[in-house]
Amino acid sequence: MKYPPHILDEIRARLPVSAVVGRKVGLKKKGREFAGLSPFKTEKTPSFFVNDQKGFYHCFASGEHGDIFSFLMETEGLTFPEAVERLASEAGVSLPKPTAEEYRREEQRLRLHEIQEAAAKIFEADLRAPVGAEARAYLTRRGLSEETIRTFRIGFASPDRTGLLKKLKAAGFSDAELEASGLIVMGPDIRTPYDRFRNRVMFPIQDLKSRVIAFGGRALEADQPAKYLNSPETPLFHKGHVLFNAAGARQTAFDTGEIVIVEGYMDVIALAQAGYRNAVAPLGTALTPDQLKLLWRFSNEPLLCFDGDSAGRKAAHRALDTALPLLGPGRSVKFVFLPDGLDPDDLIRERGADALGKAFAASDPFLDVLWARAWGNGEWNTPEQRALLERQLSEQVGKIEDGGVRTHYQSAIRDRFYHAWRAKNQERARAQWVSDRSQAGSGSRGTGGGWSRQSGGSGKSAPKPAPSAALRSSALVSNEAAADADLEFAILRALVMHPELLDEMDEVLVALDFRASFAAQGLQTLLEYAIEENPLDTRHVRSHLHTAGMATLIERIGLQSKDQDDAHVGELSSNAGPGESGSAIVRRLIDRHRIGGLKKELQLALEDFEATGCDESLAQVIELKSVLSAMETAEASPDDAFTP
């Protein structure tokens, strides 16, 4: 249900952020804020801050930002309603009562929960009764201990066609309730209702509150059309939104920062028995977007574990396509392919739990699997084939909805093409050299022909056609050693002169990748100063840098006195366009910093072109030149929008 804003504000007012966060993070008072080590990322120096006055936390290490509700959602995997209910109870705030319709639906859900719980107890009792002997033998063959069976509440549905129906009716549940539960099959065209699950080992499926909401049943008879059978969709159970063992795996996943997705119930149970209590499984279908979003509440990079055979690869590729549009900053998945086509249960029984741990440690990043799938589908020896591969990957990467992640993937794919085509060209060049050597006998070509032997007498360097004079003299590749540090310190100087920008541009500044470590340390110090609600004027900022042991930085950026402040104000103003603000100046400096990095990339591409002479190297040079030209044109125009 929706909660009125005043209720949420009342909960926030009664529960300081430091009180909620302090249960998981060791906090120390620092001015008007609290500081501690990030709960989202391993670190040695505190970069996690809590501000009770403003009611938020901010983590510089991971970029996480939120209030008491989001903290519980991020650190314990609670839904928003769950977080509200828990914190309201702690704060002594009464939540609004549901409407009559909401009350009716809640009553129905409560009865369905009661039916599922009653059925789970019946199945557990039948497993231990004489009728469950065959099921117990099956579980013994699978190597499950009594403790594991009890932990997962494994049971048995007897072969009796109406055994469960009779017991649930005797417990006082109506026909309409039993039909809605999905446990009993009935309807106007069915003369006699009957049990959906018969002669099956039963696995209860629980929600995040550990309440039974459905079942999965494993047939004991080999001739059954469905080896595994799940409950149908009900008001409690939507299989595309649920993961088997999500409640059981949640705490371990938060403690370790990892969660593992396997294919079936028995894989999850075998992993838990072997000590891996952070495993879950989808319910007989391919991984869905909703299940992925649930996984990301537990871990930023879930491990998707698949058999190493062709079927496992196909399942992995389906999961890859599902996850691709949903990737976000710090949010991805990794892939684990088990050896020799084994599933996790088989691997543990044959080679031990350590073998599974090694497989997890060797997981493949998302980008590697995306690239390997495309690369493995052809030879890519001709320009036409390569163009097809580039188009296919470009279309796939274009599905990523987050613009920042999409841009980084495009850059990474471009780099892989660059090195892949270069390797192919070198391979062809070596093959040509071997051919030339065989035709020439023991002699070798002179250096005047453009060929030379490498040291050791094996292989040859690629041909080196000279690039054009225009390319060599381009303004885009001149001044190769442009001082990145100077620009970075210029940005810091502008921030000290305009400290209000530390608040105004915090998201842009946090994303900056300074190359000079001392400049990066200075930027971090400034951002931490700003978030602590300190006075944002030049004198106080400069004083704080001195106090923080960064007097050298003050000297480096030339702001040791008020006279120098005034001089730099004049300098910045003289470089500004008509009416250009301090933020516009900083944005222009950041753009120049990015241009410097691209120039270095262009220089490397030029050097590679000179070494190989291949078309792909030249294409990269031309592409970088085009990008830089566009950026320099935009940088020269103060009206152009800045793109962080």
XYZ file of C-alpha atoms in Angstrom, residues 133-144 201 203 218-220 227-228 266:
20
model
C 9.739 -44.520 2.615
C 10.535 -44.257 -1.099
C 10.923 -40.475 -0.868
C 13.268 -40.821 2.122
C 15.357 -43.324 0.179
C 15.584 -40.888 -2.743
C 16.805 -38.080 -0.479
C 19.360 -40.423 1.089
C 20.677 -41.342 -2.365
C 21.038 -37.640 -3.091
C 23.199 -37.333 0.017
C 20.943 -35.013 2.036
C 9.116 -35.024 -3.085
C 10.012 -28.383 -1.757
C 9.849 -33.784 -7.891
C 8.210 -36.902 -9.340
C 9.349 -40.271 -8.007
C 9.725 -34.389 -13.650
C 9.343 -31.141 -11.686
C 18.532 -29.667 -5.502
